[in-house]
């Protein structure tokens, strides 16, 4: 059952609705146009509209609430529509407010205990000036330490202290932030600086006349000097003051004011002249302590874990072709998994497996994965059960890792309408469900694998896990997902009266409904990969494809040479999102055939049809569509789209694709001679592996014995008579086997080679 809360904005086929009611029978919506008509949707119709392949129904939670309407008047209804500098400023202010509220709650508890024990009362925590003067330096130090950890510095040093300044707001400023947050239901967007928009014009009409004339002179093809223009403006205003009375004198703007007004002009006007630029954390103690979850996705927990198994970083098909000597050099490693669990149903709604340590990329991947249906990936990986568990959670609990406090993650969580729960560091019990699931995972998953590391050194004993490693990393990653979907979801759970997580999900979804995940353009706005491009006449170019619309060209007319921020949905190249002054806009691809096609399918089809070849830069539409349909059914494509062990795509990857795929190709209606037929079993080529930064084989670093190191040092330390010393001699280049991360190179086409 789909549950649509009140005050949500529902858009379907260009018509906007507001939610009046929603129950097991369906939803009653009211059109927000001049008709003001009331329309009913059954539960079946809602599911059909939300799952429509092209132009699906979208839901924006809380859009018509009083709080959101008030924020839209200031032009800041969501964090993602703000500039990055404004987002950082809002998160910094929110950090100060949340820390104060946490200290205030701790003070009340310590005061209560002191009263019971007959001890002196602790120092007061309030919004008085004396109390804030004592608290602000402590909170400021915690904020700077967080920024240092974000930059990779665990503690402040005499060098890093100068790079991260200590920000200490005045007590009256912090008091105003606390009051504003309480008045706006603790929505951090209310802390955006809007004084420039709300402040009345400082200068009188007569003074503003001279200032405007000076600005017009600065917008000249002669590239005049602003200091000289200001001097001329000053002489004119002084001459006018000599003709005015003593009570009617003009105030002369300083040179810095002239420069600031000039810099605020649109880029188009300047090009004609001289030059031609903590996210949603809630007060969790009173709201979340002791809450019993009764709805699916009412609370979700996200965490990372390093698996207790040594695996081989080599593709299964290549392992059999390696000689014994090369097999010994293959690197052994332990994989990382990022998992998200629904507390009410114990279902795993996100499971990302990677050979890289957790980061902001893995956090965003898990968040995006939790909001959609993953049945297609599970089916192509061989699962017999569906993996439909997903949607928009109400509360998300994470740990104190730095990447969970990163701006893109915080912005995506806030704008999706999710409350972010950040417990104190070291309090694993506040995320007890996901921690307990990791223990279940470790004890049940790897009983039949060689190379297990166990949970502690005492359990491991003298067992050499690295030497016994026999499983391939990508094979283990696939087994993890199949175990979670087919095994764990269908196993009886003692704490749920022996109900299985899958059945519990169906039961709660039927009784209470599930908030749908973001769909359509909103999904790209929240989870797309950030890219920056200069808009050309052809449009916005990403991965060799052009995206074009009238609104996009309007942005180009205002800032022709400026880098414009966009977001790309890796799972759907039919359209991208571009940030404008009014917020995110959707820009469709010039090729409609890319609707619903992932970036991995597009690269595979491009490489198979050789669209980058100058002599064959065309393909028939039907063959391209058949190739996409064929690739969707392949298990190897499912592994790539699920991100099993593979790195997450970034803007650098898209730019590398564009440099290599610089040919312009055409789609024709008639068949093209020599087109390969989409049949048989598809295997990724070495060219595609190289394009996706995937190493078929990763070798470990060569280990030297103590004797080899001593002989090398002695050779370099005592050069023979008449010969140069060791370090100056030309050494043999290191082989690929001596370098960590060096893949086997069997590539015959350089289209996707690294630069």
XYZ file of C-alpha atoms in Angstrom:
755
model
C 0.000 0.000 0.000
C 1.256 3.468 -0.922
C 0.984 6.088 1.842
C 0.882 9.750 0.857
C 1.072 12.114 3.874
C -0.802 15.403 4.030
C 0.785 18.596 2.657
C 2.658 16.550 0.035
C 2.880 17.836 -3.528
C 1.950 15.191 -6.113
C 2.729 15.856 -9.787
C 1.313 13.549 -12.446
C 1.390 14.238 -16.196
C 2.032 17.940 -15.600
C -0.853 18.369 -13.102
C -0.102 19.323 -9.495
C -2.157 17.960 -6.591
C -2.207 18.252 -2.802
C -3.073 15.284 -0.577
C -6.369 15.452 1.329
C -6.439 11.888 2.664
C -4.897 8.475 2.025
C -5.886 5.036 3.320
C -5.965 1.402 2.277
C -8.510 2.133 -0.484
C -6.572 4.926 -2.145
C -5.817 8.649 -1.992
C -8.007 11.731 -2.394
C -6.112 14.550 -4.111
C -7.072 18.129 -4.975
C -5.835 19.836 -8.115
C -3.849 23.014 -7.499
C -5.057 24.894 -10.570
C -8.085 27.043 -11.344
C -10.388 23.985 -11.449
C -9.736 23.146 -7.750
C -11.225 19.723 -8.521
C -11.031 16.767 -6.125
C -9.697 13.565 -7.731
C -9.481 10.033 -6.327
C -6.740 7.488 -7.034
C -7.021 3.835 -6.034
C -3.989 2.031 -4.598
C -3.565 0.171 -7.901
C -3.628 3.442 -9.865
C -1.077 5.007 -7.507
C 1.340 2.100 -7.965
C 0.840 2.204 -11.733
C 1.502 5.981 -11.884
C 4.576 5.790 -9.619
C 6.026 2.888 -11.625
C 5.317 4.379 -15.053
C 8.540 3.994 -17.144
C 8.216 7.393 -18.806
C 7.182 10.541 -16.899
C 6.180 8.823 -13.625
C 4.227 10.452 -10.811
C 6.456 12.366 -8.368
C 5.876 13.117 -4.679
C 7.479 16.005 -2.750
C 6.767 15.626 0.947
C 5.728 18.659 3.001
C 5.648 21.020 0.007
C 2.327 22.674 0.968
C 3.058 22.863 4.693
C 3.185 26.264 6.381
C 6.881 25.876 7.108
C 7.857 25.156 3.481
C 5.627 27.947 2.156
C 7.301 30.438 4.471
C 10.769 29.330 3.359
C 9.843 29.589 -0.330
C 9.186 33.309 0.172
C 12.900 33.720 0.943
C 13.928 31.645 -2.092
C 15.389 28.825 0.020
C 12.857 25.996 0.267
C 15.553 23.283 0.158
C 19.258 23.011 0.896
C 20.128 21.574 -2.518
C 18.914 24.756 -4.280
C 21.450 26.881 -2.383
C 24.993 27.558 -3.470
C 27.652 25.298 -1.884
C 28.967 28.230 0.186
C 25.467 28.884 1.573
C 24.998 25.165 2.287
C 28.238 25.106 4.314
C 27.152 28.232 6.195
C 23.751 26.723 7.071
C 25.289 23.419 8.226
C 27.809 25.292 10.400
C 25.054 27.324 12.081
C 22.937 24.202 12.571
C 25.925 22.494 14.241
C 26.138 25.288 16.825
C 22.385 25.153 17.535
C 22.254 21.354 17.840
C 25.304 21.269 20.129
C 23.729 23.889 22.373
C 20.482 21.895 22.602
C 22.473 18.766 23.423
C 24.388 20.607 26.173
C 21.102 22.004 27.498
C 19.564 18.522 27.740
C 22.697 17.174 29.448
C 22.580 20.076 31.938
C 18.991 19.311 32.906
C 19.850 15.675 33.541
C 22.970 16.540 35.608
C 20.975 19.121 37.597
C 18.294 16.537 38.365
C 20.866 14.018 39.566
C 22.665 16.659 41.650
C 19.370 17.597 43.333
C 18.708 13.927 44.174
C 22.259 13.325 45.488
C 22.390 16.644 47.379
C 25.389 17.891 45.367
C 26.054 21.450 44.148
C 24.261 22.381 40.956
C 26.401 22.213 37.754
C 27.199 25.357 35.741
C 24.034 26.674 34.120
C 23.345 26.172 30.402
C 20.971 28.831 29.096
C 20.702 31.555 26.473
C 22.010 34.222 28.847
C 25.099 36.117 27.770
C 27.279 34.762 30.611
C 26.389 31.131 29.871
C 26.872 31.486 26.101
C 30.245 33.191 26.580
C 31.325 30.021 28.369
C 29.778 27.556 25.887
C 30.594 29.124 22.495
C 34.406 28.472 22.623
C 33.794 24.775 23.383
C 31.340 24.353 20.493
C 33.635 26.309 18.154
C 36.524 23.976 18.982
C 34.348 20.923 18.235
C 33.337 22.419 14.865
C 36.978 23.046 13.907
C 37.953 19.504 14.922
C 35.162 18.164 12.674
C 36.457 20.229 9.751
C 40.001 18.967 10.325
C 38.794 15.341 10.297
C 36.888 16.051 7.083
C 40.158 17.205 5.506
C 41.957 14.076 6.670
C 43.709 15.607 9.703
C 42.870 13.783 12.942
C 44.008 16.651 15.217
C 44.962 20.297 14.900
C 48.644 21.164 14.390
C 50.473 24.442 14.146
C 50.080 24.210 10.343
C 46.486 22.976 10.032
C 45.250 25.403 12.708
C 45.927 28.326 10.373
C 44.104 26.687 7.448
C 40.891 26.101 9.452
C 40.026 29.301 11.289
C 38.270 29.169 14.656
C 34.732 30.484 14.107
C 33.110 31.883 17.266
C 29.738 33.636 16.861
C 28.650 36.264 19.355
C 26.246 35.145 22.119
C 23.451 37.286 20.724
C 23.995 35.746 17.258
C 23.784 32.172 18.575
C 20.708 33.092 20.609
C 19.028 34.352 17.447
C 19.864 31.123 15.590
C 18.325 29.035 18.394
C 15.153 31.134 18.350
C 14.863 30.908 14.551
C 15.293 27.120 14.555
C 12.602 26.664 17.202
C 10.174 28.899 15.333
C 10.698 26.920 12.096
C 10.339 23.395 13.529
C 14.120 22.853 13.487
C 14.412 23.052 9.684
C 18.019 24.180 9.029
C 17.082 26.015 5.810
C 15.699 28.850 7.959
C 19.296 29.749 8.937
C 20.196 30.909 5.431
C 21.486 34.473 5.291
C 18.842 36.601 3.575
C 19.821 40.014 4.853
C 20.957 41.195 1.414
C 17.483 40.569 0.011
C 15.520 41.913 2.980
C 17.638 45.001 3.634
C 16.202 48.228 2.132
C 18.302 50.272 -0.303
C 20.964 52.194 1.605
C 21.297 55.080 -0.848
C 18.731 57.738 -1.740
C 17.450 58.008 -5.327
C 19.813 60.928 -6.044
C 22.832 59.056 -4.668
C 21.797 55.883 -6.468
C 21.653 57.831 -9.754
C 25.375 58.653 -9.594
C 26.246 55.106 -8.522
C 24.322 53.598 -11.461
C 26.086 55.925 -13.892
C 29.443 54.733 -12.565
C 28.426 51.089 -12.931
C 27.353 51.701 -16.541
C 30.730 53.259 -17.254
C 32.431 50.145 -15.851
C 30.454 47.999 -18.347
C 32.448 49.229 -21.298
C 34.531 47.567 -24.022
C 37.421 49.916 -23.175
C 37.990 47.986 -19.906
C 38.184 51.111 -17.716
C 39.782 51.235 -14.252
C 37.232 51.076 -11.412
C 39.414 53.284 -9.225
C 39.412 55.984 -11.917
C 35.635 55.660 -12.374
C 35.131 56.060 -8.620
C 37.300 59.188 -8.626
C 35.202 60.687 -11.433
C 31.965 59.815 -9.564
C 33.352 61.469 -6.416
C 34.163 64.691 -8.294
C 30.635 64.835 -9.753
C 28.964 64.268 -6.367
C 31.207 66.842 -4.638
C 30.299 69.379 -7.323
C 26.597 68.621 -6.748
C 27.031 69.002 -2.976
C 28.351 72.533 -3.420
C 24.980 73.455 -4.914
C 23.004 71.756 -2.108
C 22.156 72.903 1.381
C 23.947 71.634 4.497
C 21.026 69.318 5.358
C 20.730 67.924 1.816
C 24.273 66.646 1.172
C 24.868 63.497 -0.904
C 26.711 60.590 0.715
C 29.568 59.450 -1.507
C 29.867 55.616 -1.832
C 33.319 54.205 -1.177
C 35.264 52.438 -3.913
C 34.549 49.013 -2.378
C 30.790 49.626 -2.743
C 31.243 50.351 -6.445
C 33.234 47.144 -6.892
C 30.648 45.071 -5.010
C 27.723 46.457 -7.040
C 29.659 45.797 -10.244
C 30.443 42.201 -9.239
C 26.745 41.455 -8.560
C 25.784 42.167 -12.171
C 24.791 39.161 -14.367
C 27.598 37.530 -16.335
C 25.997 38.540 -19.631
C 26.313 42.267 -18.802
C 29.922 41.903 -17.718
C 30.843 39.962 -20.880
C 29.551 42.880 -22.930
C 31.774 45.180 -20.858
C 34.922 44.702 -18.821
C 35.061 40.957 -17.906
C 32.141 39.507 -19.469
C 30.578 33.947 -8.812
C 25.369 19.496 10.125
C 22.465 19.370 6.993
C 19.205 18.140 8.600
C 19.867 16.986 12.071
C 16.966 16.890 14.575
C 16.905 17.305 18.329
C 16.772 13.517 18.868
C 16.755 13.202 22.634
C 13.137 14.313 23.235
C 11.812 12.995 19.899
C 13.476 9.622 19.367
C 14.355 8.138 22.788
C 12.301 5.047 23.438
C 10.125 5.243 20.305
C 8.517 1.942 19.254
C 8.484 1.555 15.474
C 5.301 0.116 14.009
C 5.553 1.125 10.326
C 7.838 -0.093 7.595
C 10.699 2.389 7.053
C 9.657 4.364 10.140
C 13.288 4.021 11.224
C 16.297 2.782 9.257
C 19.908 2.306 10.372
C 22.980 2.611 8.123
C 26.501 1.442 8.943
C 29.677 -0.051 7.422
C 31.478 -3.292 8.184
C 34.648 -5.063 7.025
C 33.859 -8.705 6.278
C 35.654 -11.544 8.087
C 37.029 -13.175 4.951
C 40.162 -12.756 2.849
C 39.285 -12.586 -0.861
C 41.236 -12.451 -4.114
C 41.070 -9.286 -6.223
C 40.848 -11.021 -9.584
C 38.040 -11.824 -11.991
C 36.829 -15.431 -11.960
C 37.411 -16.037 -15.662
C 40.964 -14.691 -15.547
C 42.009 -16.634 -12.417
C 41.915 -19.939 -14.297
C 44.244 -18.613 -17.009
C 46.954 -17.381 -14.617
C 49.991 -19.589 -13.972
C 50.716 -20.717 -10.416
C 53.473 -18.138 -9.970
C 51.136 -15.292 -10.936
C 48.316 -16.620 -8.732
C 50.542 -16.305 -5.669
C 51.112 -12.603 -6.443
C 47.399 -11.719 -6.580
C 46.441 -9.331 -3.805
C 44.365 -10.607 -0.885
C 41.959 -8.177 0.778
C 38.859 -7.958 2.954
C 35.784 -6.374 1.400
C 33.686 -3.583 2.925
C 29.899 -3.583 2.958
C 27.535 -0.670 3.563
C 24.171 -1.988 4.772
C 20.881 -0.324 5.736
C 18.198 -2.146 7.722
C 14.508 -1.356 8.302
C 14.054 -1.652 12.072
C 10.348 -2.541 12.014
C 10.683 -5.407 9.511
C 14.427 -6.302 9.869
C 14.662 -6.197 6.050
C 17.912 -5.160 4.376
C 16.930 -2.274 2.100
C 20.463 -1.432 0.886
C 23.600 -3.553 0.547
C 26.667 -2.152 -1.227
C 29.850 -4.269 -1.434
C 33.180 -2.652 -2.347
C 36.914 -3.326 -2.194
C 37.467 0.320 -1.232
C 37.078 1.640 2.346
C 33.806 3.443 3.168
C 33.551 7.020 1.925
C 30.999 9.653 0.977
C 30.550 7.818 -2.356
C 29.557 4.542 -0.697
C 27.234 6.418 1.696
C 25.401 8.107 -1.203
C 25.219 4.798 -3.110
C 23.610 3.014 -0.145
C 21.165 5.898 0.411
C 20.075 5.837 -3.242
C 19.798 2.042 -3.240
C 17.482 2.070 -0.207
C 14.870 4.215 -1.959
C 14.122 1.963 -4.956
C 12.977 -1.487 -5.977
C 16.000 -3.775 -6.524
C 14.169 -6.857 -7.818
C 15.641 -6.599 -11.321
C 19.214 -6.685 -9.986
C 18.421 -9.558 -7.615
C 16.802 -11.586 -10.408
C 19.754 -11.127 -12.766
C 22.152 -12.178 -9.990
C 20.259 -15.451 -9.595
C 18.014 -14.691 -6.613
C 14.707 -16.550 -6.493
C 13.040 -14.000 -4.184
C 12.125 -10.419 -5.024
C 13.933 -7.451 -3.453
C 11.151 -4.873 -3.504
C 11.890 -3.527 -0.007
C 12.585 0.180 -0.461
C 11.131 3.675 -0.221
C 11.570 6.927 1.711
C 12.380 6.254 5.340
C 11.074 8.581 8.056
C 14.217 8.534 10.245
C 17.744 7.464 9.305
C 20.265 6.625 12.048
C 23.993 6.695 11.197
C 27.215 6.702 13.198
C 29.746 9.506 13.712
C 31.778 8.790 10.554
C 32.925 11.915 8.727
C 31.360 10.925 5.394
C 27.881 10.833 6.998
C 28.382 14.503 7.972
C 29.466 15.422 4.439
C 27.440 18.137 2.725
C 26.022 16.136 -0.270
C 24.818 13.331 2.038
C 23.237 15.755 4.513
C 21.560 17.739 1.711
C 20.127 14.611 0.052
C 18.737 13.313 3.365
C 17.190 16.685 4.231
C 15.559 17.293 0.844
C 14.180 13.742 0.716
C 12.156 14.590 3.836
C 14.121 12.252 6.136
C 15.083 13.004 9.752
C 18.789 12.317 10.329
C 19.632 10.762 13.709
C 23.278 11.319 14.752
C 24.021 9.560 18.059
C 27.169 10.368 20.052
C 30.416 8.694 19.035
C 30.982 5.280 20.570
C 27.271 4.642 21.311
C 26.827 1.546 19.153
C 23.728 0.543 21.144
C 21.824 3.457 19.590
C 22.184 1.638 16.252
C 21.769 -1.797 17.768
C 19.745 -3.408 14.976
C 22.315 -2.951 12.213
C 25.148 -3.856 14.590
C 23.362 -7.089 15.510
C 22.734 -7.858 11.843
C 26.459 -7.609 11.109
C 27.087 -10.245 13.793
C 24.441 -12.510 12.244
C 25.986 -11.918 8.834
C 29.514 -12.849 9.972
C 28.452 -16.036 11.770
C 26.135 -17.409 9.064
C 27.694 -16.278 5.795
C 31.314 -17.509 5.812
C 31.098 -20.942 7.449
C 31.921 -22.703 4.165
C 34.667 -20.349 2.895
C 38.428 -20.745 3.286
C 40.345 -17.684 4.426
C 38.030 -16.573 7.223
C 39.602 -14.045 9.611
C 37.083 -14.614 12.466
C 35.987 -11.901 14.855
C 39.135 -11.669 16.984
C 42.740 -12.860 17.150
C 41.801 -15.310 19.915
C 39.257 -17.047 17.656
C 41.596 -16.962 14.682
C 44.551 -18.505 16.520
C 47.439 -19.572 14.235
C 45.211 -19.839 11.165
C 46.779 -18.021 8.172
C 43.770 -16.438 6.470
C 45.721 -14.890 3.577
C 47.381 -18.105 2.465
C 44.036 -19.952 2.542
C 42.143 -17.301 0.551
C 40.447 -19.027 -2.379
C 37.292 -17.012 -3.174
C 37.137 -14.217 -5.756
C 35.987 -10.818 -4.520
C 33.219 -10.376 -7.108
C 31.964 -13.918 -6.469
C 31.825 -13.291 -2.706
C 29.989 -9.978 -3.279
C 27.335 -11.773 -5.345
C 26.959 -14.462 -2.666
C 26.454 -11.772 0.006
C 23.485 -10.285 -1.860
C 21.981 -13.691 -2.645
C 22.320 -14.714 1.017
C 20.573 -11.520 2.171
C 17.708 -11.681 -0.368
C 17.052 -15.437 -0.503
C 18.382 -16.556 2.872
C 18.082 -13.883 5.542
C 14.802 -12.341 4.290
C 13.115 -15.763 4.334
C 14.489 -16.980 7.676
C 12.300 -16.932 10.792
C 13.133 -14.228 13.335
C 12.622 -15.005 17.010
C 12.037 -11.367 17.984
C 9.164 -11.078 15.484
C 7.207 -14.136 16.705
C 9.038 -16.371 14.177
C 7.864 -14.242 11.244
C 10.288 -13.771 8.368
C 11.500 -10.253 7.433
C 9.908 -10.610 3.981
C 6.492 -11.524 5.406
C 6.750 -8.811 8.046
C 7.378 -6.250 5.297
C 4.280 -7.351 3.377
C 2.185 -7.231 6.546
C 3.221 -3.725 7.647
C 3.066 -2.373 4.084
C -0.502 -3.637 3.854
C -1.600 -2.185 7.193
C 0.294 1.133 7.344
C 1.634 1.737 3.843
C 5.137 2.731 2.713
C 6.258 6.179 1.636
C 7.403 5.849 -2.006
C 10.975 6.670 -2.913
C 11.843 9.667 -5.103
C 10.955 9.152 -8.755
C 11.579 10.908 -12.049
C 13.505 14.162 -12.008
C 13.441 14.362 -8.213
C 15.568 11.210 -8.027
C 18.226 12.811 -10.194
C 18.082 16.027 -8.134
C 18.836 14.094 -4.928
C 21.167 11.231 -5.867
C 22.714 12.080 -9.241
C 26.486 12.283 -9.671
C 27.686 15.896 -9.503
C 29.227 17.177 -12.754
C 30.297 20.631 -13.915
C 30.203 21.631 -17.572
C 30.145 24.718 -19.772
C 26.911 24.853 -21.775
C 27.426 24.984 -25.548
C 25.047 25.523 -28.452
C 24.544 21.765 -28.663
C 23.622 21.576 -24.985
C 25.058 19.983 -21.847
C 27.489 17.143 -22.693
C 27.886 14.119 -20.416
C 29.460 10.749 -21.371
C 29.376 11.623 -25.084
C 25.654 12.494 -25.002
C 24.051 15.918 -25.368
C 21.142 17.145 -23.223
C 19.188 20.113 -24.581
C 16.207 22.307 -23.642
C 15.030 25.917 -23.894
C 15.610 26.543 -20.185
C 19.188 25.297 -20.546
C 19.921 27.813 -23.295
C 18.468 30.595 -21.135
C 21.082 29.753 -18.503
C 23.778 29.881 -21.185
C 22.759 33.396 -22.229
C 23.332 34.632 -18.675
C 26.649 32.853 -18.058
C 28.147 31.734 -21.347
C 31.538 30.595 -20.081
C 30.697 29.688 -16.493
C 30.772 26.116 -15.228
C 27.177 25.004 -14.521
C 26.444 22.341 -11.906
C 24.492 19.301 -13.043
C 23.543 15.883 -11.700
C 23.479 12.627 -13.674
C 21.348 9.632 -12.758
C 23.670 6.683 -13.363
C 20.664 4.380 -13.730
C 18.741 6.543 -16.237
C 20.393 8.677 -18.929
C 17.069 9.847 -20.355
C 17.481 13.233 -18.628
C 19.815 15.098 -16.282
C 19.294 17.850 -13.697
C 20.922 21.281 -14.034
C 21.029 23.907 -11.279
C 19.523 27.276 -12.241
C 18.709 30.397 -10.267
C 15.192 29.037 -9.659
C 16.460 25.590 -8.550
C 16.943 22.271 -10.327
C 15.547 21.853 -13.850
C 15.209 18.640 -15.866
C 16.990 18.567 -19.250
C 16.155 15.603 -21.565
C 18.658 13.747 -23.742
C 18.556 14.463 -27.461
C 18.215 10.705 -28.051
C 14.906 9.498 -26.579
C 16.186 5.919 -26.843
C 18.318 6.522 -23.719
C 15.230 6.640 -21.455
C 15.755 4.076 -18.670
C 19.256 3.142 -19.868
C 22.058 3.096 -17.281
C 25.541 4.498 -17.840
C 26.954 0.943 -17.797
C 24.527 -0.213 -20.501
C 25.347 2.852 -22.574
C 29.114 2.276 -22.401
C 28.710 -1.421 -23.170
C 26.444 -0.694 -26.168
C 28.832 2.005 -27.416
C 31.786 -0.341 -27.223
C 29.889 -3.226 -28.860
C 28.413 -1.168 -31.738
C 31.704 0.792 -32.097
C 29.932 4.151 -32.249
C 33.282 5.809 -31.512
C 34.690 4.577 -34.838
C 34.830 7.359 -37.442
C 34.089 4.904 -40.264
C 31.106 3.391 -38.463
C 29.706 6.230 -36.319
C 26.073 5.257 -36.842
C 23.633 2.574 -35.791
C 20.013 1.715 -36.442
C 17.522 2.637 -33.742
C 16.095 -0.877 -33.553
C 19.519 -2.455 -33.123
C 20.379 0.025 -30.368
C 17.102 -0.695 -28.545
C 17.591 -4.454 -28.954
C 21.120 -4.132 -27.576
C 19.845 -2.272 -24.498
C 17.155 -4.921 -23.877
C 19.707 -7.710 -24.315
C 22.178 -6.096 -21.903
C 19.479 -5.633 -19.239
C 19.052 -9.415 -19.033
C 22.751 -10.191 -18.593
C 24.130 -11.213 -15.195
C 27.447 -9.441 -15.805
C 25.571 -6.184 -16.414
C 23.679 -6.682 -13.144
C 27.017 -6.980 -11.318
C 28.219 -3.703 -12.818
C 24.956 -1.858 -12.053
C 24.937 -3.173 -8.475
C 28.481 -1.862 -8.029
C 29.813 -5.202 -6.772
C 33.433 -4.507 -5.726
C 33.672 -1.892 -8.488
C 34.378 1.799 -7.743
C 31.543 4.330 -7.809
C 31.495 6.579 -10.878
C 32.513 10.224 -10.359
C 32.776 13.382 -12.466
C 36.358 12.442 -13.387
C 35.068 9.214 -14.945
C 32.503 11.093 -17.038
C 35.143 13.536 -18.241
C 37.398 10.647 -19.253
C 34.536 9.076 -21.231
C 33.966 12.359 -23.069
C 37.627 12.770 -24.018
C 37.650 9.315 -25.595
C 34.155 9.356 -27.126
C 34.611 12.565 -29.083
C 32.979 11.307 -32.256
C 29.473 12.447 -33.242
C 27.318 9.425 -34.117
C 23.938 9.168 -35.821
C 20.894 6.965 -35.318
C 19.178 5.870 -38.534
C 15.946 4.000 -39.167
C 17.281 1.461 -41.671
C 19.655 -1.344 -40.654
C 23.394 -0.643 -40.852
C 25.630 -3.168 -42.559
C 27.857 -5.120 -40.200
C 25.938 -4.364 -37.002
C 26.526 -7.094 -34.384
C 23.406 -8.944 -33.299
C 22.550 -8.889 -29.599
C 22.617 -12.609 -28.875
C 24.422 -15.113 -26.686
C 25.975 -14.392 -23.294
C 27.586 -10.977 -22.833
C 30.954 -10.600 -21.137
C 32.561 -7.207 -20.417
C 35.546 -6.531 -22.637
C 38.924 -5.338 -21.402
C 38.159 -1.956 -22.995
C 35.051 -1.602 -20.829
C 36.947 -2.701 -17.701
C 39.544 -0.022 -18.366
C 36.873 2.629 -18.918
C 35.250 1.807 -15.563
C 38.606 1.730 -13.692
C 38.152 -1.976 -12.961
C 41.333 -4.058 -12.694
C 40.851 -7.675 -13.839
C 43.838 -8.590 -11.666
C 45.253 -6.635 -8.717
C 48.728 -7.662 -7.617
C 50.122 -7.282 -4.125
C 53.245 -5.334 -3.376
C 56.397 -7.365 -3.736
C 57.871 -8.276 -0.364
C 61.679 -8.244 -0.042
C 63.516 -10.399 2.438
C 65.875 -8.897 4.996
C 68.842 -10.387 3.122
C 67.799 -8.741 -0.183
C 67.367 -5.360 1.504
C 70.805 -5.623 3.203
C 72.549 -6.629 -0.045
C 70.893 -3.759 -1.913
C 71.967 -1.223 0.730
C 75.522 -2.531 0.749
C 75.698 -2.352 -3.059
C 74.533 1.243 -3.039
C 76.701 2.192 -0.038
C 80.046 0.859 -1.407
C 80.266 1.579 -5.155
C 83.069 -0.088 -7.054
C 86.090 1.965 -8.026
C 85.408 3.948 -11.185
C 81.648 3.409 -11.082
C 78.837 5.692 -9.969
C 76.883 4.996 -6.785
C 73.735 2.862 -6.721
C 71.019 5.513 -6.567
C 72.471 7.266 -9.635
C 72.628 4.075 -11.680
C 69.823 3.350 -14.083
C 67.559 0.810 -12.420
C 65.345 -1.734 -14.097
C 61.735 -0.561 -14.406
C 59.329 -2.241 -12.009
C 57.183 -4.943 -13.524
C 53.413 -4.856 -13.368
C 53.496 -7.641 -10.843
C 55.473 -5.426 -8.423
C 52.905 -2.659 -8.425
C 49.793 -2.793 -6.283
C 46.692 -2.225 -8.323
C 48.358 -3.014 -11.673
C 45.886 -4.851 -13.952
C 46.654 -7.252 -16.760
C 46.741 -5.271 -20.020
C 45.089 -7.208 -22.829
C 43.417 -4.274 -24.534
C 43.428 -4.117 -28.297
C 41.518 -0.853 -28.759
C 42.703 2.406 -27.132
C 39.315 4.131 -27.067
C 38.857 3.570 -23.338
C 42.526 3.485 -22.275
C 43.587 5.649 -19.371
C 45.256 8.928 -20.260
